[in-house]
Amino acid sequence: MVSKSPQVVRPAGTIANLADQMLPWSCLAAAIAFWLASLPLIDTQDLGQLGLLTAMPWTMAPAFALVAIGFVLTLRAKVKTGLAPYVMIIMFVVLLHGTAAIVYDNLRYSWAWKHLGVIDFIQRTGTIDQYSRYLAAYHNWPGFFLIFANIGKIFEIDPLEMSQIARFFPLGLNLLYASILPYIFRRLSTDRRLVWTATALFIVGNWVGQDYFSPQGTVFFLLLIVLALCLGPLASIPPRPPANAHPLRFVFWRLQLWSTRRTPVLPQRLPTAHQVTAVVTVLVLILAITASHQLTPILMIAMFAGLFAIGRLSIGFLLFAIAAEMLWLFFIADPFMGQVLPAMIGEFGTIGDATFGAVVDWRQVSDGQRLVSLASRSVVVVIVLAAMAGCLLRLRHGYRDGIAAVLALAPVPLAISTSYGGEILFRVYFFMLPFLAFFAAGLLFPHPKSRFTAFKATALALFLSTLCGAFILANNGKDAQYAFTDGEVAAAKWIYADPVPDTLLIEAATNYPMQFQNYENFIYVPLSEELRTSLNEVLTDPARLLASWLRTHDGPAAYAIFTRSHAAFYEAMSLLPGSSLPEVVDKLMASPDLKVAFAAQDAIVFEAVPVPGPAMSPDDIVRQRYQLEQLMAFGGFGSSGLPISRDHLAEREQERLIDALRDAGYHEAVVTLAPASGSGETAATYEIEVDAGPIYTIGTVRLHGIDTASSGELPQVLTDLVMRAPGEPATRMNFDSLMNVTTWLLGQSGYPFAQVRLGTLDLHAETRLVTMEIVIETGTRATIGTTSVEGVWERIDPAILGDVPLPTDEPYSPDRISILYEALSALPTVAQVWIELVPVTDSVINVAVGIDPAPRFVPSGRDIVGLVLLAILLIIIGTREGLTATEPRLYRTAIGNYTIATVVLGSIAATYVLIRLLEIMAI
């Protein structure tokens, strides 16, 4: 007998199966390699009109494509994936959000820096300011800011340090979204391929940038947790009506069942302790969401209402959310709501220009920004169309998807309820996206047994890869405007470090690291918003305009800041026809009226040059005006955009010093400037020689444009002005003083629109006298048209004005305005008064009066009763839900009592809130 050696029997296809299992991981490893190789090559110092996309090397494209291919491979039926799709989705998040967080040195988006400012305010003061002049909405919904303020205080983190943590917020939030969304989608479908594909589509389609360091991004994650619990352990099934119920109840019940047909079976009931934990968690999260954001609680209520309508959620959660929102709106946030509620009601139900305020107008932007806008709109259109097609396809296969439908449609009414500063369309898309992604995935997987063909796999890989490219263009296409360099942060830090209250800050625009600390001490004037009335002056003589604004400010200090991101914004939005912001800054640097207060790479801060007085000697002028030590060359704002050399700066300073001496009356001054011996490449020490010459005095003043001898309607003091000026030093201060006095006298006489400017100066070298010309254009004598009174933070009861008469159709005079101001300020019901003159025509002025009532808010006994009623209502609804979750039998016996109590107290509380609302509208 011949023995045979045993043979190893290998299962057919073992090696092939192993290869199939390893292929997705190989794609992932290759994608990581391409990504890591790309990071050092990304140069963010010179971003173009397409933002980060222009700085990315070609090696980033294979990284996106390989992750998309690896993700598609994990969806194949013969691959035992486990969490492999989730790992691929994590890599999508890292590529899309981690790349920007790594390559940029600082936090993106100016509004994220504002959030740091609110946190800084709370840390410094230990409180919130619901009547804040700026950022009042954040102080009325402070939950997010209170948490991070306390975290920063515990770990001693200042705003700049927190900004380094905050720049990774999009990465962290999207990882959290990707963790909770699969659980929600599993409550909507049992097909794991659809679940993972929907999650991936959400990640690559979420370009709108609401996931930065903000309340809305954080609260949206809390809302997803609430939905996960409400669709899981807390979900309900529509109960069958009693046999003797009205026929319409049976019709409604059948509709509820039809809307949730073929929805996955609810999970088994959790143990009592877990069920109670779920209920308490949802109630606490509802309160947290209500206290942290204005818009998300309304969305949550709409979602609860939709789930209740199809029988998938108890009405108790809906009532609890409504009661919590009413409590917050009309009591906690009462100062803010009193200000904005009338306007919100006025625009309710309308879709106008305010709704599309943040949507780019293609007619006004650069070609690059048109492409960025096209990419963002294309992503929205493609995902919406795919979702509609997927919904119809699943409907054809018998899936009603009522839960996903009501959750997807819940944000739509927000578009007609408020413009939300022009951002509402972006918010609606963001809120709809999870369920749009679910339906879009249904286009590939309409039912669990649908085949995942090679065509579908290829289409999905191409679709995901294309969406990744569109995401980078849509989300990061404006990074030249919203990503800030170290120099820009340094300039902002210098301004905000230790300001004096009422400091004027002129900003080229609002896209820079703004208001991140001590923000309440400033008065902000964005130059970009003044272009509608001052465009010609900005284009022709920006230095004169800026100097006049800075010098006429009554506060302790005044600055103007210009940055690289400002220049990118002006270029992208085409705000300066035929010019650019660097050219404007170049003119500012050449002006003798302005000096550089702070300069860094990519940022510069100006302040006005003090006008020398008559008593200053040439040496004093030199010491005050000019000290060349360690001159800094900063790029991007020189002629033709070239860096400004040290010698160029020195020549300009020489011209400025001559102008400063002439402004002080030394009209024959000569200045020579030469490098000191031993100056090196980095040293910038110069020797100054000044020959000031004699000081000139004013000899004669000519008034051009008005005949002072025959103008009996003007005060005689205007004529006396001509006689008073001679003999004074011929300084810029005296010139400006004479023009200011002239303007004031004309205004006192009823000519507030009079234009006064300095004409020619004739020098007489023999007598050292100057003939000064003042050009006057009086215009028409002004009258007061109407006077309106509004509250600064809330509508004003006319009764608080008492018997103070309001001027209407009478000659204008400053004395009349002063009398009105003093009369209103003397009222015991008024805390503060602001008066603004609003020109209507060249001869008519309307008076707008703003009043801050005193006291601002004192809870009355009726208010306290309302608060108690709403608090009791919250407790009853919460207890009712707790009984439902823990003791069904006890709940059934107590249902009558709790229902009666809920209806009675709810009706009383609702009536009170209605009265409160009518009061706000009626005042």
Short mmCIF file of C-alpha atoms in Angstrom, two decimals, residues 580-884:
data_model
loop_
_atom_site.label_atom_id
_atom_site.label_comp_id
_atom_site.label_asym_id
_atom_site.label_seq_id
_atom_site.Cartn_x
_atom_site.Cartn_y
_atom_site.Cartn_z
CA SER A 580 -7.22 99.12 -5.82
CA LEU A 581 -6.82 99.27 -2.08
CA PRO A 582 -2.98 99.10 -2.26
CA GLU A 583 -3.06 102.25 -4.43
CA VAL A 584 -5.26 103.96 -1.84
CA VAL A 585 -2.88 102.95 0.96
CA ASP A 586 0.01 104.24 -1.13
CA LYS A 587 -1.67 107.67 -1.19
CA LEU A 588 -2.25 107.51 2.55
CA MET A 589 1.43 106.84 3.18
CA ALA A 590 2.40 109.83 1.05
CA SER A 591 0.14 112.19 2.96
CA PRO A 592 1.64 114.58 5.52
CA ASP A 593 -1.63 114.44 7.48
CA LEU A 594 -1.23 110.75 8.41
CA LYS A 595 1.48 108.76 10.06
CA VAL A 596 2.06 105.05 10.56
CA ALA A 597 1.15 104.03 14.11
CA PHE A 598 1.92 100.35 13.60
CA ALA A 599 3.21 98.33 10.66
CA ALA A 600 3.71 94.64 10.10
CA GLN A 601 3.88 92.30 7.18
CA ASP A 602 0.48 92.53 5.40
CA ALA A 603 -1.02 95.15 7.75
CA ILE A 604 -0.67 98.83 8.54
CA VAL A 605 -2.35 101.14 11.06
CA PHE A 606 -2.60 104.90 10.53
CA GLU A 607 -3.35 107.76 12.87
CA ALA A 608 -3.69 111.46 12.15
CA VAL A 609 -0.68 113.72 12.52
CA PRO A 610 -1.32 116.29 15.26
CA VAL A 611 -1.59 119.75 13.73
CA PRO A 612 1.31 121.83 15.06
CA GLY A 613 0.40 124.88 17.09
CA PRO A 614 1.88 128.38 16.76
CA ALA A 615 4.15 128.07 19.78
CA MET A 616 6.10 125.06 18.51
CA SER A 617 9.70 125.53 17.52
CA PRO A 618 11.22 123.66 14.56
CA ASP A 619 13.08 121.37 16.96
CA ASP A 620 9.83 120.49 18.75
CA ILE A 621 8.17 119.75 15.42
CA VAL A 622 10.98 117.42 14.42
CA ARG A 623 10.93 115.58 17.73
CA GLN A 624 7.12 115.19 17.68
CA ARG A 625 6.77 114.32 14.04
CA TYR A 626 9.78 112.31 13.15
CA GLN A 627 12.15 109.77 14.61
CA LEU A 628 13.61 107.31 12.14
CA GLU A 629 14.69 104.26 14.11
CA GLN A 630 14.28 100.66 12.93
CA LEU A 631 12.05 101.61 9.97
CA MET A 632 10.09 98.55 8.94
CA ALA A 633 9.52 97.67 5.29
CA PHE A 634 6.17 95.99 4.79
CA GLY A 635 5.18 94.46 1.46
CA GLY A 636 2.07 94.70 -0.63
CA PHE A 637 1.25 98.38 -0.24
CA GLY A 638 3.98 100.10 -2.25
CA SER A 639 3.74 101.47 -5.77
CA SER A 640 2.53 98.75 -8.13
CA GLY A 641 2.22 96.40 -5.17
CA LEU A 642 6.02 96.21 -4.61
CA PRO A 643 7.57 96.23 -1.13
CA ILE A 644 8.59 99.69 0.06
CA SER A 645 12.32 100.06 0.62
CA ARG A 646 13.93 101.84 3.54
CA ASP A 647 15.17 104.67 1.33
CA HIS A 648 11.72 105.14 -0.15
CA LEU A 649 10.30 105.57 3.32
CA ALA A 650 13.04 108.05 4.20
CA GLU A 651 12.26 110.21 1.16
CA ARG A 652 8.59 110.26 2.08
CA GLU A 653 9.39 111.20 5.65
CA GLN A 654 11.54 114.06 4.36
CA GLU A 655 8.55 115.38 2.39
CA ARG A 656 6.26 114.92 5.37
CA LEU A 657 8.62 116.84 7.65
CA ILE A 658 8.72 119.75 5.24
CA ASP A 659 4.92 119.76 5.13
CA ALA A 660 4.77 119.60 8.94
CA LEU A 661 7.04 122.65 9.21
CA ARG A 662 4.98 124.55 6.68
CA ASP A 663 1.79 123.60 8.54
CA ALA A 664 3.40 125.22 11.61
CA GLY A 665 3.94 128.48 9.73
CA TYR A 666 7.50 127.95 8.44
CA HIS A 667 6.68 128.28 4.76
CA GLU A 668 10.31 128.59 3.63
CA ALA A 669 11.51 125.51 5.50
CA VAL A 670 14.25 123.36 3.90
CA VAL A 671 15.04 119.84 5.13
CA THR A 672 17.97 117.62 4.18
CA LEU A 673 18.18 113.97 5.16
CA ALA A 674 21.22 111.68 4.92
CA PRO A 675 22.11 108.24 6.34
CA ALA A 676 24.21 108.47 9.46
CA SER A 677 27.68 107.02 9.40
CA GLY A 678 27.79 103.33 10.27
CA SER A 679 24.30 102.51 9.00
CA GLY A 680 24.14 98.93 7.85
CA GLU A 681 21.69 96.81 5.94
CA THR A 682 19.20 96.66 8.80
CA ALA A 683 19.97 99.96 10.55
CA ALA A 684 17.88 102.94 9.57
CA THR A 685 19.39 105.90 11.40
CA TYR A 686 19.36 109.24 9.56
CA GLU A 687 20.80 112.69 10.23
CA ILE A 688 18.40 115.59 9.82
CA GLU A 689 19.31 119.18 8.97
CA VAL A 690 16.50 121.71 9.20
CA ASP A 691 16.54 125.33 8.01
CA ALA A 692 13.13 126.51 9.14
CA GLY A 693 13.36 130.14 8.07
CA PRO A 694 10.99 132.81 9.42
CA ILE A 695 7.46 132.14 10.55
CA TYR A 696 4.68 133.64 8.46
CA THR A 697 1.55 135.32 9.80
CA ILE A 698 -1.92 135.79 8.35
CA GLY A 699 -2.23 139.15 6.66
CA THR A 700 -5.63 139.11 4.99
CA VAL A 701 -8.62 136.75 4.87
CA ARG A 702 -10.82 136.74 1.80
CA LEU A 703 -14.27 135.10 1.90
CA HIS A 704 -15.06 133.79 -1.55
CA GLY A 705 -18.62 132.87 -2.50
CA ILE A 706 -20.45 135.16 -0.06
CA ASP A 707 -20.77 138.95 0.19
CA THR A 708 -20.44 139.65 3.91
CA ALA A 709 -21.38 143.30 3.50
CA SER A 710 -24.76 142.61 1.91
CA SER A 711 -25.73 139.34 3.58
CA GLY A 712 -27.89 140.69 6.34
CA GLU A 713 -29.30 137.26 7.12
CA LEU A 714 -25.87 136.06 8.28
CA PRO A 715 -24.48 137.14 11.65
CA GLN A 716 -22.16 140.10 11.79
CA VAL A 717 -19.64 137.92 13.59
CA LEU A 718 -18.84 136.29 10.24
CA THR A 719 -17.67 139.66 9.04
CA ASP A 720 -15.78 140.17 12.31
CA LEU A 721 -13.99 136.89 11.57
CA VAL A 722 -12.25 138.57 8.64
CA MET A 723 -11.08 141.34 10.92
CA ARG A 724 -9.95 139.01 13.73
CA ALA A 725 -7.72 136.66 11.77
CA PRO A 726 -4.90 138.99 10.66
CA GLY A 727 -1.84 138.84 12.88
CA GLU A 728 -2.23 135.15 13.80
CA PRO A 729 0.52 132.69 12.80
CA ALA A 730 -0.10 131.15 9.37
CA THR A 731 -0.37 127.58 10.66
CA ARG A 732 -2.57 124.72 9.56
CA MET A 733 -4.19 124.78 13.00
CA ASN A 734 -5.24 128.40 12.56
CA PHE A 735 -6.42 127.77 8.99
CA ASP A 736 -8.54 124.82 10.17
CA SER A 737 -9.77 126.77 13.18
CA LEU A 738 -10.96 129.65 10.99
CA MET A 739 -12.75 127.24 8.64
CA ASN A 740 -14.33 125.36 11.53
CA VAL A 741 -15.57 128.56 13.10
CA THR A 742 -16.97 129.63 9.74
CA THR A 743 -18.77 126.32 9.34
CA TRP A 744 -20.14 126.54 12.87
CA LEU A 745 -21.38 130.11 12.40
CA LEU A 746 -23.14 129.16 9.16
CA GLY A 747 -24.73 126.19 10.88
CA GLN A 748 -25.93 128.33 13.77
CA SER A 749 -27.54 130.62 11.23
CA GLY A 750 -29.56 127.83 9.62
CA TYR A 751 -27.12 126.66 6.94
CA PRO A 752 -25.98 123.20 8.18
CA PHE A 753 -25.18 122.06 4.64
CA ALA A 754 -22.75 124.88 3.98
CA GLN A 755 -19.44 123.74 2.50
CA VAL A 756 -16.30 125.52 3.65
CA ARG A 757 -12.83 124.82 2.28
CA LEU A 758 -9.44 126.43 2.14
CA GLY A 759 -8.76 128.28 -1.09
CA THR A 760 -5.45 129.68 -2.28
CA LEU A 761 -2.61 130.85 -0.07
CA ASP A 762 -0.61 133.80 -1.39
CA LEU A 763 2.80 134.20 0.26
CA HIS A 764 4.44 137.64 0.46
CA ALA A 765 8.10 137.01 1.16
CA GLU A 766 8.94 140.68 1.79
CA THR A 767 6.39 141.11 4.60
CA ARG A 768 6.22 137.43 5.71
CA LEU A 769 2.43 137.67 5.37
CA VAL A 770 -0.05 135.21 3.92
CA THR A 771 -3.28 136.11 2.17
CA MET A 772 -5.74 133.34 3.03
CA GLU A 773 -8.85 132.57 0.99
CA ILE A 774 -11.89 130.74 2.48
CA VAL A 775 -14.32 129.41 -0.13
CA ILE A 776 -17.96 129.19 1.08
CA GLU A 777 -20.97 127.55 -0.49
CA THR A 778 -23.93 128.25 1.80
CA GLY A 779 -26.69 126.40 -0.05
CA THR A 780 -30.34 126.96 0.96
CA ARG A 781 -31.46 127.78 4.47
CA ALA A 782 -32.58 124.51 6.15
CA THR A 783 -35.86 123.64 7.81
CA ILE A 784 -36.84 120.74 10.08
CA GLY A 785 -39.20 118.34 8.33
CA THR A 786 -40.29 115.72 10.87
CA THR A 787 -39.09 114.36 14.20
CA SER A 788 -39.29 110.65 14.95
CA VAL A 789 -38.62 108.93 18.28
CA GLU A 790 -37.56 105.30 18.54
CA GLY A 791 -36.18 103.12 21.27
CA VAL A 792 -32.58 102.03 21.05
CA TRP A 793 -33.39 98.49 22.23
CA GLU A 794 -37.19 98.33 22.30
CA ARG A 795 -40.30 100.12 21.10
CA ILE A 796 -41.08 103.27 23.06
CA ASP A 797 -44.35 104.11 24.73
CA PRO A 798 -45.19 107.67 23.58
CA ALA A 799 -46.38 108.38 27.14
CA ILE A 800 -42.81 108.52 28.44
CA LEU A 801 -42.19 111.67 26.34
CA GLY A 802 -44.57 113.63 28.53
CA ASP A 803 -45.32 117.10 27.19
CA VAL A 804 -42.04 117.60 25.33
CA PRO A 805 -42.91 119.20 21.94
CA LEU A 806 -41.28 117.67 18.87
CA PRO A 807 -40.17 120.15 16.19
CA THR A 808 -41.95 119.82 12.83
CA ASP A 809 -41.99 122.13 9.80
CA GLU A 810 -40.00 124.92 11.43
CA PRO A 811 -36.68 126.65 10.68
CA TYR A 812 -33.65 124.61 11.64
CA SER A 813 -31.25 125.84 14.28
CA PRO A 814 -28.83 124.02 16.58
CA ASP A 815 -30.39 125.80 19.55
CA ARG A 816 -33.72 124.11 18.80
CA ILE A 817 -32.04 120.70 18.74
CA SER A 818 -30.22 121.46 22.00
CA ILE A 819 -33.49 122.44 23.68
CA LEU A 820 -35.07 119.17 22.52
CA TYR A 821 -32.10 117.16 23.80
CA GLU A 822 -32.11 118.84 27.22
CA ALA A 823 -35.88 118.45 27.57
CA LEU A 824 -35.78 114.72 26.80
CA SER A 825 -32.70 114.12 28.97
CA ALA A 826 -34.47 115.74 31.92
CA LEU A 827 -37.33 113.24 31.82
CA PRO A 828 -37.14 110.73 34.71
CA THR A 829 -38.32 107.94 32.35
CA VAL A 830 -35.34 108.40 30.03
CA ALA A 831 -31.85 107.08 30.70
CA GLN A 832 -30.03 108.29 27.61
CA VAL A 833 -30.83 110.24 24.44
CA TRP A 834 -29.24 110.19 20.99
CA ILE A 835 -30.18 112.69 18.28
CA GLU A 836 -29.27 112.22 14.63
CA LEU A 837 -29.92 114.73 11.86
CA VAL A 838 -31.03 112.98 8.67
CA PRO A 839 -30.78 115.17 5.53
CA VAL A 840 -33.74 114.59 3.21
CA THR A 841 -33.07 117.25 0.60
CA ASP A 842 -30.64 120.15 0.28
CA SER A 843 -32.89 122.23 2.53
CA VAL A 844 -34.88 119.77 4.69
CA ILE A 845 -33.61 117.89 7.73
CA ASN A 846 -35.46 115.19 9.63
CA VAL A 847 -34.62 114.65 13.28
CA ALA A 848 -34.26 111.07 14.50
CA VAL A 849 -34.29 110.68 18.29
CA GLY A 850 -33.12 107.48 19.95
CA ILE A 851 -34.11 106.84 23.56
CA ASP A 852 -32.91 104.30 26.08
CA PRO A 853 -35.71 104.12 28.67
CA ALA A 854 -34.97 104.00 32.36
CA PRO A 855 -35.26 101.55 33.95
CA ARG A 856 -34.51 99.16 31.10
CA PHE A 857 -36.29 96.15 32.56
CA VAL A 858 -37.77 95.61 35.98
CA PRO A 859 -39.77 92.37 36.35
CA SER A 860 -43.26 93.16 37.52
CA GLY A 861 -45.46 90.88 39.58
CA ARG A 862 -47.22 89.80 36.41
CA ASP A 863 -43.84 88.93 34.80
CA ILE A 864 -42.94 86.78 37.79
CA VAL A 865 -46.28 84.99 37.60
CA GLY A 866 -45.69 84.30 33.91
CA LEU A 867 -42.22 82.93 34.60
CA VAL A 868 -43.57 80.64 37.33
CA LEU A 869 -46.36 79.38 35.08
CA LEU A 870 -43.96 78.55 32.26
CA ALA A 871 -41.55 76.86 34.68
CA ILE A 872 -44.39 74.73 36.10
CA LEU A 873 -45.45 73.86 32.55
CA LEU A 874 -41.93 72.68 31.74
CA ILE A 875 -41.85 70.53 34.87
CA ILE A 876 -45.25 68.98 34.12
CA ILE A 877 -44.36 68.15 30.53
CA GLY A 878 -41.02 66.69 31.61
CA THR A 879 -42.69 64.62 34.33
CA ARG A 880 -45.30 63.42 31.87
CA GLU A 881 -42.58 62.22 29.51
CA GLY A 882 -40.75 60.59 32.40
CA LEU A 883 -43.88 58.64 33.36
CA THR A 884 -44.29 57.58 29.76
#
